[in-house]
C-alpha positions as a Markdown table, in Angstrom:
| # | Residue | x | y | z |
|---|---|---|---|---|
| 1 | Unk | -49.4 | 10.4 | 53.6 |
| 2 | Unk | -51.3 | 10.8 | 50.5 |
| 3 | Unk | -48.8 | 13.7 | 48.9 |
| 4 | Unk | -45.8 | 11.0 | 50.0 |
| 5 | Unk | -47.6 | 8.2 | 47.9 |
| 6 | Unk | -47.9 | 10.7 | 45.1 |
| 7 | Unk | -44.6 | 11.8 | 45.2 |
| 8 | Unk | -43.2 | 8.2 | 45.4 |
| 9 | Unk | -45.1 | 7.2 | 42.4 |
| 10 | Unk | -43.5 | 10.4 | 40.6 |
| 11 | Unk | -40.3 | 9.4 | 41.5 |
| 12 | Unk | -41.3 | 5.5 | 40.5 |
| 13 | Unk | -42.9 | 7.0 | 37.1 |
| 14 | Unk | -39.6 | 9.3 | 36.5 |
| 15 | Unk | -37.5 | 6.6 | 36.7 |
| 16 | Unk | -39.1 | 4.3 | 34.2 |
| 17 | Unk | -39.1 | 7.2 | 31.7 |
| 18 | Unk | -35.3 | 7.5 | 32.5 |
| 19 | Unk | -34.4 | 4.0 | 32.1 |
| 20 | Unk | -36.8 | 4.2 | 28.3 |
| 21 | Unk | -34.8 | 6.7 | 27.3 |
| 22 | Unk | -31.6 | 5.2 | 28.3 |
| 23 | Unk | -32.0 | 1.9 | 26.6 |
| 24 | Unk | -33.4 | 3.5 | 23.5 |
| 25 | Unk | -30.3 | 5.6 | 23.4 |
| 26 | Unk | -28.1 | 2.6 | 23.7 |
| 27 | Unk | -30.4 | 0.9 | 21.0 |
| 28 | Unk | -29.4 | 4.1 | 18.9 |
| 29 | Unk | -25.7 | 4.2 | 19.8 |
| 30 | Unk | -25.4 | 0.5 | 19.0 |
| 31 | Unk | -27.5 | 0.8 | 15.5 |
| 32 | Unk | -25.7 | 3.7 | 14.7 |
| 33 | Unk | -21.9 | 1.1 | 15.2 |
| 34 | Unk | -23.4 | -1.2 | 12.9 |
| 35 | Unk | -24.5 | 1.6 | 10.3 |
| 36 | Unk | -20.6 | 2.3 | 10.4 |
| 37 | Unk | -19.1 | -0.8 | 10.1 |
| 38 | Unk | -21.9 | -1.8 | 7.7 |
| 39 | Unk | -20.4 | 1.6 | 5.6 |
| 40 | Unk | -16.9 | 1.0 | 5.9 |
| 41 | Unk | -17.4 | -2.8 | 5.1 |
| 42 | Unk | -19.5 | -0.9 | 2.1 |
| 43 | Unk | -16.2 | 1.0 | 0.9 |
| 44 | Unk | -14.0 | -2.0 | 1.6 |
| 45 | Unk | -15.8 | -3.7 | -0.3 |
| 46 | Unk | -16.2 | -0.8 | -3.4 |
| 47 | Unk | -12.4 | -0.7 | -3.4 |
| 48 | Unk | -11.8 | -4.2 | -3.7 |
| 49 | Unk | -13.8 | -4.8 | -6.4 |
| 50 | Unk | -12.6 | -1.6 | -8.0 |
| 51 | Unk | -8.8 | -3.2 | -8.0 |
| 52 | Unk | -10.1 | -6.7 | -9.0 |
| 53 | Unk | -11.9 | -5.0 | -12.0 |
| 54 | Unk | -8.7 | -2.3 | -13.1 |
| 55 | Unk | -6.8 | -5.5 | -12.7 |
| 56 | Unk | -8.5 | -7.2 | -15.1 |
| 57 | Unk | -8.2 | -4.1 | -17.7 |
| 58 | Unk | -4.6 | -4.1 | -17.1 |
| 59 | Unk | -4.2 | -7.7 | -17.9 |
| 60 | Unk | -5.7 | -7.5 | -21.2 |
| 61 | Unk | -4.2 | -4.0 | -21.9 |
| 62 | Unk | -0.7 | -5.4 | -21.3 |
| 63 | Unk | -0.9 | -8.5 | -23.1 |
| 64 | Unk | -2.3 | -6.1 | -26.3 |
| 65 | Unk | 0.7 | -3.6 | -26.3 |
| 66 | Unk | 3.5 | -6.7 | -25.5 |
| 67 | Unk | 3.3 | -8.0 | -29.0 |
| 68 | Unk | 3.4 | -5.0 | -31.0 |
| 69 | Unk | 6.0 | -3.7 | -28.2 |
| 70 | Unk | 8.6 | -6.1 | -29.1 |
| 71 | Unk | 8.2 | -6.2 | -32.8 |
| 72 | Unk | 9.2 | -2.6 | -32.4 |
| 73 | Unk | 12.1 | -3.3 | -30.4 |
| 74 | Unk | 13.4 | -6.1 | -32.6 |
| 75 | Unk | 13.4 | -3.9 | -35.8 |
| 76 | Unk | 14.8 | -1.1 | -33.8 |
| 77 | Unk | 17.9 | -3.2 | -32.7 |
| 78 | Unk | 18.2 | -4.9 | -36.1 |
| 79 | Unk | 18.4 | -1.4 | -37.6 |
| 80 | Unk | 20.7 | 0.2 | -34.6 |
| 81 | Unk | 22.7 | -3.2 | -35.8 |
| 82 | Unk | 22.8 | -2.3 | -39.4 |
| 83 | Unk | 23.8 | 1.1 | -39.1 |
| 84 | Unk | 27.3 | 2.3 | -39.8 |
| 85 | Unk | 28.9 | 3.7 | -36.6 |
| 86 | Unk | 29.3 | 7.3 | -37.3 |
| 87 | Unk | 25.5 | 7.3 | -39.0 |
| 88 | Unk | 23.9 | 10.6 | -37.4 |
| 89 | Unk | 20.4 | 8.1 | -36.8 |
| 90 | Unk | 22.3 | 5.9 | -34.3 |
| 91 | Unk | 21.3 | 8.0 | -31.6 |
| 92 | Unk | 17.4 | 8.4 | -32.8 |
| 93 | Unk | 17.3 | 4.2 | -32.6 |
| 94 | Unk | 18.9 | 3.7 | -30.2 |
| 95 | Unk | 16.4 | 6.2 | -28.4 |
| 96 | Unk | 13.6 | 4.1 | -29.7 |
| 97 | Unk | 15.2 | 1.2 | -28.4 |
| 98 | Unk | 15.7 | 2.9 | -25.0 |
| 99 | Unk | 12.0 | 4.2 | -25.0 |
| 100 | Unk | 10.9 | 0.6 | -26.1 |
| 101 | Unk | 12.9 | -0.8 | -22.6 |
| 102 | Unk | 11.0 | 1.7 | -20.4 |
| 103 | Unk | 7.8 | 0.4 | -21.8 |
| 104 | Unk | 8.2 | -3.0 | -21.3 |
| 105 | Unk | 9.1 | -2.3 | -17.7 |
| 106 | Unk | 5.7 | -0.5 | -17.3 |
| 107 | Unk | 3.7 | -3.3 | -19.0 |
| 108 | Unk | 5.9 | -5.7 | -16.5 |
| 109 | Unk | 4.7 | -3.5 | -13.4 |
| 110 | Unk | 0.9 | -3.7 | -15.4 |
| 111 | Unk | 0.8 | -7.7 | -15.7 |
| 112 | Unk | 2.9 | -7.5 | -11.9 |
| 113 | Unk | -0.4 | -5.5 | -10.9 |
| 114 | Unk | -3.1 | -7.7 | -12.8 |
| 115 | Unk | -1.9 | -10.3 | -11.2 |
| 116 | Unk | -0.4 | -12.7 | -14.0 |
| 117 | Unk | 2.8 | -12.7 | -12.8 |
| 118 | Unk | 3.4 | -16.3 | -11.4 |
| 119 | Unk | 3.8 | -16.4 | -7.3 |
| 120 | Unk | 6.5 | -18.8 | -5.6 |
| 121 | Unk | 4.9 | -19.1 | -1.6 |
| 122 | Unk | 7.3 | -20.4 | 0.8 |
| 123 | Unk | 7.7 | -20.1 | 4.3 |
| 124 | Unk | 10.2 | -16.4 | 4.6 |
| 125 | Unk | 11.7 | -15.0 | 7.0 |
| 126 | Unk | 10.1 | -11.1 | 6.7 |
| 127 | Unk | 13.0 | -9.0 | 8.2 |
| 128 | Unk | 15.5 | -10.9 | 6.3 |
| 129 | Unk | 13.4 | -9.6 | 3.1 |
| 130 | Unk | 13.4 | -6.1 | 4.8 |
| 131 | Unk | 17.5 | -6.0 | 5.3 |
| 132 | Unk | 17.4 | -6.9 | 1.4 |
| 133 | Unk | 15.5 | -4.6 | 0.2 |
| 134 | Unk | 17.3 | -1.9 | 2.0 |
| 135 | Unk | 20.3 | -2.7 | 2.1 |
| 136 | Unk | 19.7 | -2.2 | -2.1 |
| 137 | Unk | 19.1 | 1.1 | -1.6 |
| 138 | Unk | 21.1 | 2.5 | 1.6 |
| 139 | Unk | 23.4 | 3.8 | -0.7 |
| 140 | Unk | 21.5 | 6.2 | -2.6 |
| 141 | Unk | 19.4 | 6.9 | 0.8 |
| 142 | Unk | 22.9 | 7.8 | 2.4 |
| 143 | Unk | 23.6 | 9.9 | -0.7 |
| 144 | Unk | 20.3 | 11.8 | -0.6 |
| 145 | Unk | 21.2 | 12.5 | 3.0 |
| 146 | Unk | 18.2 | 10.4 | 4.9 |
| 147 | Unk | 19.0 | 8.6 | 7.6 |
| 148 | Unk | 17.5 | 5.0 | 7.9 |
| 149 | Unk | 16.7 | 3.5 | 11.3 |
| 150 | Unk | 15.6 | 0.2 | 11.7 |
| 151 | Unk | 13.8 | -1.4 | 14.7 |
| 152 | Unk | 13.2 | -4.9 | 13.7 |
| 153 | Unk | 11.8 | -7.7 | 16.0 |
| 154 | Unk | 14.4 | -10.8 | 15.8 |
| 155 | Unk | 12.1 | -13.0 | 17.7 |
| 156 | Unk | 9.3 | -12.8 | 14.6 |
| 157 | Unk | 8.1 | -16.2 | 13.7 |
| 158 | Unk | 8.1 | -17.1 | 10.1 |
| 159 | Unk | 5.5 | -15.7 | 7.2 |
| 160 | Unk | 3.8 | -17.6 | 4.2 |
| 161 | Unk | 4.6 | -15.6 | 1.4 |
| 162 | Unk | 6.5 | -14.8 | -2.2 |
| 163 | Unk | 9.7 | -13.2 | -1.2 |
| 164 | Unk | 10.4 | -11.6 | -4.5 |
| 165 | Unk | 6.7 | -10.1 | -4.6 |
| 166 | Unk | 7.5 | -8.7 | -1.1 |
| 167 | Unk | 10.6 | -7.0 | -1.4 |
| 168 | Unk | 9.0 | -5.6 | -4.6 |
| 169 | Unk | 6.4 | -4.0 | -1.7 |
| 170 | Unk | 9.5 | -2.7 | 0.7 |
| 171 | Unk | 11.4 | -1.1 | -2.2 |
| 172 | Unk | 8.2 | 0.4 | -3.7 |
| 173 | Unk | 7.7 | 1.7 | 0.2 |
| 174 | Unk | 11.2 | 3.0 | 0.8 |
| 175 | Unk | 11.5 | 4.7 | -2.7 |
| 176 | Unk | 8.1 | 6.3 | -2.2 |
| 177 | Unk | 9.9 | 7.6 | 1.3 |
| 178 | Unk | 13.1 | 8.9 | -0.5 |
| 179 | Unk | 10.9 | 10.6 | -3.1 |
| 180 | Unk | 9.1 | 12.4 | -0.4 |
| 181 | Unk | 12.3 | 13.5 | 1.4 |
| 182 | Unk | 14.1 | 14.4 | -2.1 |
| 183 | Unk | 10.9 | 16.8 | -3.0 |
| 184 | Unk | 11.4 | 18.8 | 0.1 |
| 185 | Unk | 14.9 | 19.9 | -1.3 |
| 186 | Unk | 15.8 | 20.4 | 1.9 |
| 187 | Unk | 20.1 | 19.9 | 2.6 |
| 188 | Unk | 19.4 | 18.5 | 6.3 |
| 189 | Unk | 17.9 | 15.3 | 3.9 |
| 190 | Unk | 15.1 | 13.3 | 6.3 |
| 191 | Unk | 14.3 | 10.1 | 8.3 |
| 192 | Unk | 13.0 | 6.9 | 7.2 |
| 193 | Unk | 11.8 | 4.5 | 10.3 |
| 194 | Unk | 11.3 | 0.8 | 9.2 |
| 195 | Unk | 10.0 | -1.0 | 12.3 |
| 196 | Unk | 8.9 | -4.6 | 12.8 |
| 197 | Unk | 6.8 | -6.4 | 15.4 |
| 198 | Unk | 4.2 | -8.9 | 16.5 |
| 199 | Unk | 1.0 | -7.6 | 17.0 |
| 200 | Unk | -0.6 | -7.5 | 20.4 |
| 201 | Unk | -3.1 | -10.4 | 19.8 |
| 202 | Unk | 0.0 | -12.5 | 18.6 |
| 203 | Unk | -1.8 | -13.1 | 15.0 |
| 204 | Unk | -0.5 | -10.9 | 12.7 |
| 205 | Unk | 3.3 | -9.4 | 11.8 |
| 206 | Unk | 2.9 | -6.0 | 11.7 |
| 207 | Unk | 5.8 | -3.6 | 9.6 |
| 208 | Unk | 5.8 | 0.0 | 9.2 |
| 209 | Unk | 7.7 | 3.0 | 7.3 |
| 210 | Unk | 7.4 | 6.4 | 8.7 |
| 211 | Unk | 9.1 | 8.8 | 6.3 |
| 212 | Unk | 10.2 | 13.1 | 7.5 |
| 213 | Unk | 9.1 | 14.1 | 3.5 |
| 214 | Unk | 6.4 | 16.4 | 2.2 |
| 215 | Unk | 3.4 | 14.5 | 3.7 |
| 216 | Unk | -0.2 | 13.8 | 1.7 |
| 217 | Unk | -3.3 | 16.4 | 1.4 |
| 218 | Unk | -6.3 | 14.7 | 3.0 |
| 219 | Unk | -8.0 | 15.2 | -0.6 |
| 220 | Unk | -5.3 | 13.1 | -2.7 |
| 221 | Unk | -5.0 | 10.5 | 0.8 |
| 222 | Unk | -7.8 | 8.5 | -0.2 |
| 223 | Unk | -6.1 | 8.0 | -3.7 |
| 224 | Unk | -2.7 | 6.7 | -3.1 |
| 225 | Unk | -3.2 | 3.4 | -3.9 |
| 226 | Unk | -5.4 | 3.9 | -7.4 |
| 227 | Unk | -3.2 | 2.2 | -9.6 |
| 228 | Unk | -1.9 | 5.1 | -12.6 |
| 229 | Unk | -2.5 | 8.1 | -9.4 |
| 230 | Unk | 0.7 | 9.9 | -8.5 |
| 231 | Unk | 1.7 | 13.4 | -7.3 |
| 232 | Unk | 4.8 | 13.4 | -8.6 |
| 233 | Unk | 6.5 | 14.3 | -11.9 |
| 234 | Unk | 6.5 | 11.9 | -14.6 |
| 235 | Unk | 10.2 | 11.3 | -14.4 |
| 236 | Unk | 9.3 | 9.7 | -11.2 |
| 237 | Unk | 7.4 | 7.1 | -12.1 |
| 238 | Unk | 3.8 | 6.5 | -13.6 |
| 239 | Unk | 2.0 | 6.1 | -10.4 |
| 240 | Unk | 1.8 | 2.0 | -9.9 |
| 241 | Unk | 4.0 | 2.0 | -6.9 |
| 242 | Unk | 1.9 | 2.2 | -4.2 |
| 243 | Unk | -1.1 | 0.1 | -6.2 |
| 244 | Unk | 1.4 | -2.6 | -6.4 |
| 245 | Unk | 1.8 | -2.6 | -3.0 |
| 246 | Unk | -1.5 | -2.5 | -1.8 |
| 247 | Unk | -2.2 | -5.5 | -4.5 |
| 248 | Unk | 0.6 | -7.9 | -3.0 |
| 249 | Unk | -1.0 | -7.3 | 0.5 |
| 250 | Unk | -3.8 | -8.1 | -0.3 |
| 251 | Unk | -2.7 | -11.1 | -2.1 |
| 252 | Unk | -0.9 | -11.8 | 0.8 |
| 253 | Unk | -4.2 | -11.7 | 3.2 |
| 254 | Unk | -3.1 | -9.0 | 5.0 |
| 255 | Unk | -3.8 | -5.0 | 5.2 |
| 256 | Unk | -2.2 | -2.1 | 4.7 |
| 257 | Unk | -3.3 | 1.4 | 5.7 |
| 258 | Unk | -1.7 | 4.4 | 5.6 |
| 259 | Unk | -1.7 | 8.3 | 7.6 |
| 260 | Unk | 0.0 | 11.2 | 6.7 |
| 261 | Unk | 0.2 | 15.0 | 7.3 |
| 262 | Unk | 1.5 | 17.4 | 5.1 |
| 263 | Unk | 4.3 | 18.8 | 5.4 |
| 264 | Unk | 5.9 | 16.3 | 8.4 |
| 265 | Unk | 5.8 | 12.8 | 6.9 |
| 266 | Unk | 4.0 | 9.9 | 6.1 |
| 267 | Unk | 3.3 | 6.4 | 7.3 |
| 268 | Unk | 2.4 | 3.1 | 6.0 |
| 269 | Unk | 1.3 | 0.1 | 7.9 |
| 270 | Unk | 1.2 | -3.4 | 7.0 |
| 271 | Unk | 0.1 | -6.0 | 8.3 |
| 272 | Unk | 0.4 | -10.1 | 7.4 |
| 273 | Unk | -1.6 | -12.7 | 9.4 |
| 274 | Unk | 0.6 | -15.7 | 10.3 |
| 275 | Unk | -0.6 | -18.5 | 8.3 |
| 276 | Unk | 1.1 | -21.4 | 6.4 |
| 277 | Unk | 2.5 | -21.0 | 2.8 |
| 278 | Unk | -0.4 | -23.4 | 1.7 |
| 279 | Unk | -3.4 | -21.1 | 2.8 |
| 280 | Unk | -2.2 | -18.7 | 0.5 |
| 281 | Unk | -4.1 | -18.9 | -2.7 |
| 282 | Unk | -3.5 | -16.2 | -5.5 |
């Protein structure tokens, strides 16, 4: 009788230490979720204030190089004026004058980035923007021999946004796609996806481009959207693309991620809650 006691309070006495260790594990496991999100809050935070600050360089550094900028451009085209038509320096101006262009395109994509370009929010109708923006470059797509499909949601409800500023995001995102196909130099050409939808919770417009190109090393992934980062050769751009893009989203409320393995393709994914024009505040 005594040994059954004995062994009833060892069984009593083994399950208290069970249950101690169980809930200090689950105290561990759940302070260990909270370190995490507390981290990736941490970097979310990091990398917003990171754009916010670059954006503010930007700003200043554009408005700087615009005056000088087109005082060179004005003499340029006075002097290409001047110039007799078989004059062997027509070509070196009008050089200058073709250089000068390109520069004030990359201070426009600068101030576009630093925010100082003015926003026009209206309620849009997001595939509508989509079929725009590709339909302005199905052509060379179809030339470069990538084949577009496009899955888009007719049933989405309406977004608060700036259309322009948003087709500006699409046709960053679908050139970025045919720049990845193109450097595979492949003849079979490539797939771009586009897909639309609601999201599950019914919140939130989800769109995403899935692109058959060269893909992203995990080591240059976490840089994509560093405004003035690229992987490609300078005649491809200067690498303000894809930091545009993030900026409008974010400008926009919403998110945008993206995953990518080399060699097989890359994917981004946005994502715009559904609010009303007047919520959004730039």
């Amino acid at each position: 009788m005594e040994d059954r006691d004995k062994t009833k309070e060892q069984l009593i006495e083994e399950v208290k230490v069970l249950r101690s260790n169980l809930a200090e594990m689950e105290f561990l496991e759940a302070k260990y979720r909270k370190v995490q999100n507390f981290e990736e809050a941490q970097e979310e935070l990091v990398q917003s204030n990171k754009m916010i600050a670059i954006g503010q360089l930007a700003a200043g550094i554009s408005h700087e190089l615009n005056q000088p900028l087109t005082g060179v451009r004005g003499f340029a085209q006075a002097v290409f004026m001047d110039l007799e038509t078989d004059s062997p320096l027509r070509d070196d101006v009008a050089k200058i004058i073709q250089e000068a262009d390109r520069m004030d395109r990359i201070i426009k994509s600068v101030r576009f980035f630093a925010g100082s370009s003015k926003s026009n929010i209206k309620k849009l109708d997001i595939n509508r923007s989509l079929e725009d923006s590709l339909s302005l470059l199905e052509k060379e797509l179809q030339k470069k021999n990538i084949r577009l499909i496009a899955k888009l949601d007719n049933n989405l409800p309406e977004l608060g946004g700036d259309v322009h500023q948003l087709e500006q995001v699409f046709l960053n995102l679908i050139n970025n796609a045919k720049d990845a196909i193109e450097s595979l130099d492949s003849s079979e050409g490539g797939e771009l996806r586009v897909n639309t939808e609601l999201s599950e919770n019914g919140k939130n417009i989800v769109v995403k481009f899935e692109d058959t190109g060269c893909g992203i090393s995990p080591d240059k992934l976490e840089n994509v959207f560093n405004p003035f980062y690229t992987t490609k050769s300078p005649d491809k751009g200067m690498g303000m693309g894809l930091s545009i893009v993030y900026r409008v989203v974010e400008q926009h409320k919403g998110t945008v991620g993206v995953a990518s393995e080399e060699g097989k393709g890359t994917s981004f994914t946005i994502t715009f809650p559904l609010q009303s024009a007047d919520m959004i505040t730039f």
